[in-house]
């Protein structure tokens, strides 16, 4: 069974990982964790989809601060559920 001890740190770095802002060593460490951790992979895919949707919506019309805040809160709630093994 996978030890999820490092998931919190992984979750904290996923946005930077998606944006390509991590150093080589940190990026490699995160990639190794993702290979072994299904909840983190699911969250990564959710984060990518959310970022793509927000970018697409922003091209169509500017998003209000409230919409962005609500979207981020929903992502954090999904992260918390995934970390606890929920769906």
N, CA, C and O atoms as a GROMACS GRO file, in nm:
protein
  348
    1UNK      N    1   0.084  -0.119   0.000
    1UNK     CA    2   0.000   0.000   0.000
    1UNK      C    3   0.088   0.125   0.000
    1UNK      O    4   0.195   0.126   0.060
    2UNK      N    5   0.043   0.227  -0.067
    2UNK     CA    6   0.119   0.352  -0.079
    2UNK      C    7   0.109   0.434   0.048
    2UNK      O    8   0.001   0.451   0.104
    3UNK      N    9   0.221   0.485   0.094
    3UNK     CA   10   0.225   0.574   0.210
    3UNK      C   11   0.190   0.714   0.163
    3UNK      O   12   0.262   0.773   0.082
    4UNK      N   13   0.081   0.768   0.213
    4UNK     CA   14   0.035   0.900   0.169
    4UNK      C   15   0.092   1.014   0.253
    4UNK      O   16   0.041   1.126   0.247
    5UNK      N   17   0.194   0.987   0.329
    5UNK     CA   18   0.253   1.089   0.416
    5UNK      C   19   0.293   1.214   0.337
    5UNK      O   20   0.276   1.325   0.386
    6UNK      N   21   0.345   1.197   0.218
    6UNK     CA   22   0.394   1.310   0.140
    6UNK      C   23   0.288   1.377   0.054
    6UNK      O   24   0.320   1.472  -0.018
    7UNK      N   25   0.164   1.333   0.060
    7UNK     CA   26   0.060   1.388  -0.028
    7UNK      C   27   0.035   1.537  -0.005
    7UNK      O   28   0.013   1.611  -0.100
    8UNK      N   29   0.039   1.582   0.120
    8UNK     CA   30   0.014   1.723   0.148
    8UNK      C   31   0.113   1.812   0.077
    8UNK      O   32   0.075   1.914   0.018
    9UNK      N   33   0.240   1.776   0.081
    9UNK     CA   34   0.343   1.855   0.012
    9UNK      C   35   0.324   1.847  -0.140
    9UNK      O   36   0.343   1.945  -0.211
   10UNK      N   37   0.286   1.730  -0.187
   10UNK     CA   38   0.262   1.712  -0.330
   10UNK      C   39   0.148   1.802  -0.375
   10UNK      O   40   0.161   1.874  -0.474
   11UNK      N   41   0.036   1.800  -0.302
   11UNK     CA   42  -0.078   1.884  -0.336
   11UNK      C   43  -0.038   2.031  -0.339
   11UNK      O   44  -0.082   2.106  -0.426
   12UNK      N   45   0.046   2.072  -0.246
   12UNK     CA   46   0.089   2.212  -0.238
   12UNK      C   47   0.172   2.253  -0.359
   12UNK      O   48   0.176   2.371  -0.394
   13UNK      N   49   0.238   2.156  -0.424
   13UNK     CA   50   0.325   2.188  -0.537
   13UNK      C   51   0.264   2.158  -0.674
   13UNK      O   52   0.325   2.188  -0.776
   14UNK      N   53   0.144   2.101  -0.677
   14UNK     CA   54   0.089   2.059  -0.806
   14UNK      C   55   0.064   2.174  -0.902
   14UNK      O   56   0.086   2.160  -1.022
   15UNK      N   57   0.019   2.287  -0.853
   15UNK     CA   58  -0.006   2.401  -0.942
   15UNK      C   59   0.125   2.446  -1.007
   15UNK      O   60   0.129   2.473  -1.127
   16UNK      N   61   0.230   2.454  -0.928
   16UNK     CA   62   0.362   2.491  -0.983
   16UNK      C   63   0.411   2.386  -1.081
   16UNK      O   64   0.475   2.419  -1.180
   17UNK      N   65   0.381   2.258  -1.053
   17UNK     CA   66   0.418   2.148  -1.142
   17UNK      C   67   0.349   2.165  -1.277
   17UNK      O   68   0.413   2.154  -1.382
   18UNK      N   69   0.219   2.192  -1.274
   18UNK     CA   70   0.143   2.211  -1.398
   18UNK      C   71   0.196   2.330  -1.476
   18UNK      O   72   0.201   2.328  -1.599
   19UNK      N   73   0.235   2.435  -1.404
   19UNK     CA   74   0.285   2.557  -1.469
   19UNK      C   75   0.431   2.546  -1.514
   19UNK      O   76   0.482   2.636  -1.581
   20UNK      N   77   0.499   2.436  -1.477
   20UNK     CA   78   0.639   2.417  -1.513
   20UNK      C   79   0.734   2.503  -1.433
   20UNK      O   80   0.842   2.539  -1.481
   21UNK      N   81   0.695   2.537  -1.311
   21UNK     CA   82   0.774   2.628  -1.228
   21UNK      C   83   0.858   2.559  -1.121
   21UNK      O   84   0.914   2.627  -1.034
   22UNK      N   85   0.870   2.427  -1.126
   22UNK     CA   86   0.948   2.356  -1.024
   22UNK      C   87   1.089   2.327  -1.073
   22UNK      O   88   1.113   2.313  -1.193
   23UNK      N   89   1.182   2.317  -0.978
   23UNK     CA   90   1.318   2.280  -1.012
   23UNK      C   91   1.320   2.135  -1.060
   23UNK      O   92   1.224   2.061  -1.036
   24UNK      N   93   1.426   2.095  -1.128
   24UNK     CA   94   1.436   1.959  -1.181
   24UNK      C   95   1.422   1.852  -1.075
   24UNK      O   96   1.348   1.756  -1.096
   25UNK      N   97   1.490   1.866  -0.962
   25UNK     CA   98   1.485   1.765  -0.857
   25UNK      C   99   1.345   1.756  -0.796
   25UNK      O  100   1.294   1.646  -0.775
   26UNK      N  101   1.284   1.870  -0.769
   26UNK     CA  102   1.150   1.871  -0.711
   26UNK      C  103   1.049   1.813  -0.809
   26UNK      O  104   0.959   1.739  -0.771
   27UNK      N  105   1.065   1.847  -0.935
   27UNK     CA  106   0.977   1.795  -1.039
   27UNK      C  107   0.989   1.643  -1.049
   27UNK      O  108   0.888   1.573  -1.060
   28UNK      N  109   1.109   1.592  -1.046
   28UNK     CA  110   1.131   1.447  -1.052
   28UNK      C  111   1.071   1.376  -0.930
   28UNK      O  112   1.012   1.269  -0.943
   29UNK      N  113   1.088   1.436  -0.813
   29UNK     CA  114   1.033   1.379  -0.690
   29UNK      C  115   0.880   1.374  -0.697
   29UNK      O  116   0.818   1.275  -0.660
   30UNK      N  117   0.821   1.482  -0.746
   30UNK     CA  118   0.676   1.488  -0.758
   30UNK      C  119   0.627   1.385  -0.860
   30UNK      O  120   0.527   1.317  -0.836
   31UNK      N  121   0.695   1.373  -0.972
   31UNK     CA  122   0.657   1.276  -1.075
   31UNK      C  123   0.664   1.133  -1.021
   31UNK      O  124   0.577   1.051  -1.052
   32UNK      N  125   0.766   1.103  -0.941
   32UNK     CA  126   0.778   0.970  -0.882
   32UNK      C  127   0.662   0.943  -0.787
   32UNK      O  128   0.606   0.833  -0.786
   33UNK      N  129   0.625   1.042  -0.709
   33UNK     CA  130   0.511   1.026  -0.619
   33UNK      C  131   0.383   1.002  -0.698
   33UNK      O  132   0.302   0.916  -0.663
   34UNK      N  133   0.365   1.078  -0.805
   34UNK     CA  134   0.243   1.065  -0.887
   34UNK      C  135   0.231   0.925  -0.948
   34UNK      O  136   0.120   0.873  -0.962
   35UNK      N  137   0.343   0.866  -0.984
   35UNK     CA  138   0.338   0.731  -1.041
   35UNK      C  139   0.282   0.630  -0.941
   35UNK      O  140   0.221   0.530  -0.981
   36UNK      N  141   0.302   0.655  -0.812
   36UNK     CA  142   0.262   0.559  -0.710
   36UNK      C  143   0.132   0.597  -0.638
   36UNK      O  144   0.081   0.518  -0.559
   37UNK      N  145   0.078   0.715  -0.662
   37UNK     CA  146  -0.034   0.764  -0.582
   37UNK      C  147  -0.154   0.803  -0.668
   37UNK      O  148  -0.155   0.910  -0.730
   38UNK      N  149  -0.252   0.717  -0.671
   38UNK     CA  150  -0.373   0.741  -0.750
   38UNK      C  151  -0.449   0.867  -0.708
   38UNK      O  152  -0.490   0.944  -0.795
   39UNK      N  153  -0.471   0.893  -0.577
   39UNK     CA  154  -0.542   1.016  -0.539
   39UNK      C  155  -0.471   1.143  -0.588
   39UNK      O  156  -0.536   1.238  -0.631
   40UNK      N  157  -0.339   1.144  -0.582
   40UNK     CA  158  -0.265   1.262  -0.630
   40UNK      C  159  -0.277   1.276  -0.782
   40UNK      O  160  -0.288   1.387  -0.834
   41UNK      N  161  -0.275   1.163  -0.854
   41UNK     CA  162  -0.293   1.169  -1.000
   41UNK      C  163  -0.432   1.222  -1.035
   41UNK      O  164  -0.447   1.303  -1.126
   42UNK      N  165  -0.533   1.175  -0.962
   42UNK     CA  166  -0.669   1.223  -0.988
   42UNK      C  167  -0.679   1.372  -0.961
   42UNK      O  168  -0.742   1.446  -1.037
   43UNK      N  169  -0.618   1.417  -0.853
   43UNK     CA  170  -0.621   1.560  -0.822
   43UNK      C  171  -0.547   1.640  -0.928
   43UNK      O  172  -0.592   1.748  -0.967
   44UNK      N  173  -0.435   1.588  -0.975
   44UNK     CA  174  -0.361   1.656  -1.080
   44UNK      C  175  -0.448   1.673  -1.205
   44UNK      O  176  -0.452   1.781  -1.264
   45UNK      N  177  -0.516   1.567  -1.244
   45UNK     CA  178  -0.604   1.576  -1.362
   45UNK      C  179  -0.717   1.676  -1.338
   45UNK      O  180  -0.754   1.750  -1.429
   46UNK      N  181  -0.771   1.677  -1.217
   46UNK     CA  182  -0.876   1.773  -1.183
   46UNK      C  183  -0.823   1.916  -1.188
   46UNK      O  184  -0.891   2.006  -1.237
   47UNK      N  185  -0.704   1.936  -1.137
   47UNK     CA  186  -0.642   2.068  -1.139
   47UNK      C  187  -0.618   2.115  -1.282
   47UNK      O  188  -0.648   2.230  -1.316
   48UNK      N  189  -0.566   2.026  -1.366
   48UNK     CA  190  -0.544   2.061  -1.506
   48UNK      C  191  -0.675   2.100  -1.574
   48UNK      O  192  -0.682   2.200  -1.646
   49UNK      N  193  -0.779   2.020  -1.552
   49UNK     CA  194  -0.909   2.046  -1.615
   49UNK      C  195  -0.967   2.179  -1.565
   49UNK      O  196  -1.025   2.255  -1.643
   50UNK      N  197  -0.952   2.206  -1.437
   50UNK     CA  198  -1.003   2.330  -1.381
   50UNK      C  199  -0.930   2.450  -1.439
   50UNK      O  200  -0.991   2.549  -1.477
   51UNK      N  201  -0.797   2.440  -1.446
   51UNK     CA  202  -0.719   2.550  -1.502
   51UNK      C  203  -0.756   2.574  -1.648
   51UNK      O  204  -0.768   2.689  -1.691
   52UNK      N  205  -0.773   2.467  -1.725
   52UNK     CA  206  -0.811   2.481  -1.865
   52UNK      C  207  -0.948   2.546  -1.876
   52UNK      O  208  -0.969   2.634  -1.961
   53UNK      N  209  -1.043   2.505  -1.792
   53UNK     CA  210  -1.178   2.561  -1.795
   53UNK      C  211  -1.176   2.709  -1.757
   53UNK      O  212  -1.244   2.791  -1.819
   54UNK      N  213  -1.097   2.744  -1.656
   54UNK     CA  214  -1.088   2.884  -1.616
   54UNK      C  215  -1.024   2.970  -1.724
   54UNK      O  216  -1.066   3.083  -1.748
   55UNK      N  217  -0.922   2.916  -1.790
   55UNK     CA  218  -0.859   2.990  -1.899
   55UNK      C  219  -0.956   3.008  -2.015
   55UNK      O  220  -0.965   3.117  -2.073
   56UNK      N  221  -1.029   2.902  -2.048
   56UNK     CA  222  -1.126   2.910  -2.157
   56UNK      C  223  -1.236   3.010  -2.123
   56UNK      O  224  -1.277   3.090  -2.208
   57UNK      N  225  -1.285   3.005  -2.000
   57UNK     CA  226  -1.390   3.099  -1.959
   57UNK      C  227  -1.340   3.242  -1.960
   57UNK      O  228  -1.414   3.334  -1.993
   58UNK      N  229  -1.214   3.259  -1.923
   58UNK     CA  230  -1.155   3.392  -1.922
   58UNK      C  231  -1.142   3.451  -2.061
   58UNK      O  232  -1.149   3.573  -2.079
   59UNK      N  233  -1.125   3.365  -2.160
   59UNK     CA  234  -1.119   3.413  -2.299
   59UNK      C  235  -1.256   3.456  -2.346
   59UNK      O  236  -1.270   3.548  -2.427
   60UNK      N  237  -1.359   3.388  -2.295
   60UNK     CA  238  -1.495   3.421  -2.336
   60UNK      C  239  -1.544   3.547  -2.267
   60UNK      O  240  -1.602   3.635  -2.330
   61UNK      N  241  -1.521   3.556  -2.138
   61UNK     CA  242  -1.558   3.675  -2.062
   61UNK      C  243  -1.478   3.673  -1.931
   61UNK      O  244  -1.450   3.566  -1.876
   62UNK      N  245  -1.443   3.789  -1.884
   62UNK     CA  246  -1.365   3.793  -1.759
   62UNK      C  247  -1.443   3.732  -1.644
   62UNK      O  248  -1.564   3.752  -1.631
   63UNK      N  249  -1.371   3.658  -1.560
   63UNK     CA  250  -1.433   3.597  -1.443
   63UNK      C  251  -1.427   3.694  -1.326
   63UNK      O  252  -1.328   3.765  -1.306
   64UNK      N  253  -1.534   3.696  -1.251
   64UNK     CA  254  -1.535   3.781  -1.132
   64UNK      C  255  -1.447   3.717  -1.024
   64UNK      O  256  -1.420   3.597  -1.027
   65UNK      N  257  -1.405   3.798  -0.933
   65UNK     CA  258  -1.325   3.749  -0.820
   65UNK      C  259  -1.403   3.642  -0.744
   65UNK      O  260  -1.345   3.544  -0.696
   66UNK      N  261  -1.534   3.661  -0.732
   66UNK     CA  262  -1.619   3.565  -0.661
   66UNK      C  263  -1.620   3.430  -0.730
   66UNK      O  264  -1.612   3.327  -0.663
   67UNK      N  265  -1.628   3.426  -0.863
   67UNK     CA  266  -1.628   3.301  -0.937
   67UNK      C  267  -1.495   3.229  -0.922
   67UNK      O  268  -1.492   3.108  -0.900
   68UNK      N  269  -1.387   3.302  -0.932
   68UNK     CA  270  -1.254   3.242  -0.916
   68UNK      C  271  -1.239   3.188  -0.774
   68UNK      O  272  -1.190   3.076  -0.755
   69UNK      N  273  -1.280   3.265  -0.676
   69UNK     CA  274  -1.270   3.222  -0.537
   69UNK      C  275  -1.352   3.096  -0.513
   69UNK      O  276  -1.305   3.002  -0.448
   70UNK      N  277  -1.474   3.092  -0.564
   70UNK     CA  278  -1.560   2.975  -0.547
   70UNK      C  279  -1.500   2.853  -0.615
   70UNK      O  280  -1.505   2.743  -0.561
   71UNK      N  281  -1.443   2.872  -0.733
   71UNK     CA  282  -1.380   2.760  -0.804
   71UNK      C  283  -1.262   2.706  -0.727
   71UNK      O  284  -1.244   2.584  -0.718
   72UNK      N  285  -1.182   2.793  -0.672
   72UNK     CA  286  -1.067   2.748  -0.593
   72UNK      C  287  -1.113   2.676  -0.467
   72UNK      O  288  -1.052   2.577  -0.427
   73UNK      N  289  -1.219   2.725  -0.403
   73UNK     CA  290  -1.272   2.657  -0.285
   73UNK      C  291  -1.321   2.517  -0.320
   73UNK      O  292  -1.300   2.422  -0.244
   74UNK      N  293  -1.385   2.503  -0.435
   74UNK     CA  294  -1.432   2.372  -0.479
   74UNK      C  295  -1.315   2.278  -0.505
   74UNK      O  296  -1.322   2.160  -0.474
   75UNK      N  297  -1.208   2.331  -0.563
   75UNK     CA  298  -1.088   2.250  -0.587
   75UNK      C  299  -1.027   2.204  -0.454
   75UNK      O  300  -0.987   2.089  -0.440
   76UNK      N  301  -1.019   2.294  -0.359
   76UNK     CA  302  -0.962   2.258  -0.229
   76UNK      C  303  -1.048   2.154  -0.159
   76UNK      O  304  -0.996   2.065  -0.092
   77UNK      N  305  -1.180   2.164  -0.172
   77UNK     CA  306  -1.269   2.064  -0.112
   77UNK      C  307  -1.247   1.929  -0.179
   77UNK      O  308  -1.244   1.826  -0.111
   78UNK      N  309  -1.231   1.928  -0.312
   78UNK     CA  310  -1.204   1.803  -0.384
   78UNK      C  311  -1.071   1.745  -0.340
   78UNK      O  312  -1.058   1.623  -0.324
   79UNK      N  313  -0.973   1.828  -0.322
   79UNK     CA  314  -0.842   1.786  -0.274
   79UNK      C  315  -0.854   1.720  -0.139
   79UNK      O  316  -0.796   1.614  -0.116
   80UNK      N  317  -0.929   1.781  -0.048
   80UNK     CA  318  -0.946   1.726   0.085
   80UNK      C  319  -1.015   1.590   0.079
   80UNK      O  320  -0.976   1.497   0.149
   81UNK      N  321  -1.119   1.578  -0.004
   81UNK     CA  322  -1.187   1.450  -0.018
   81UNK      C  323  -1.093   1.344  -0.074
   81UNK      O  324  -1.092   1.230  -0.026
   82UNK      N  325  -1.014   1.379  -0.175
   82UNK     CA  326  -0.920   1.284  -0.236
   82UNK      C  327  -0.814   1.241  -0.135
   82UNK      O  328  -0.776   1.124  -0.130
   83UNK      N  329  -0.767   1.335  -0.056
   83UNK     CA  330  -0.664   1.304   0.042
   83UNK      C  331  -0.716   1.207   0.148
   83UNK      O  332  -0.641   1.124   0.200
   84UNK      N  333  -0.846   1.218   0.180
   84UNK     CA  334  -0.906   1.128   0.278
   84UNK      C  335  -0.954   0.999   0.213
   84UNK      O  336  -1.012   0.914   0.281
   85UNK      N  337  -0.931   0.984   0.081
   85UNK     CA  338  -0.969   0.862   0.013
   85UNK      C  339  -1.111   0.863  -0.039
   85UNK      O  340  -1.160   0.760  -0.085
   86UNK      N  341  -1.179   0.975  -0.034
   86UNK     CA  342  -1.316   0.987  -0.084
   86UNK      C  343  -1.317   1.018  -0.231
   86UNK      O  344  -1.212   1.029  -0.294
   87UNK      N  345  -1.436   1.032  -0.287
   87UNK     CA  346  -1.451   1.067  -0.428
   87UNK      C  347  -1.507   1.204  -0.445
   87UNK      O  348  -1.526   1.249  -0.558
   0.00000   0.00000   0.00000
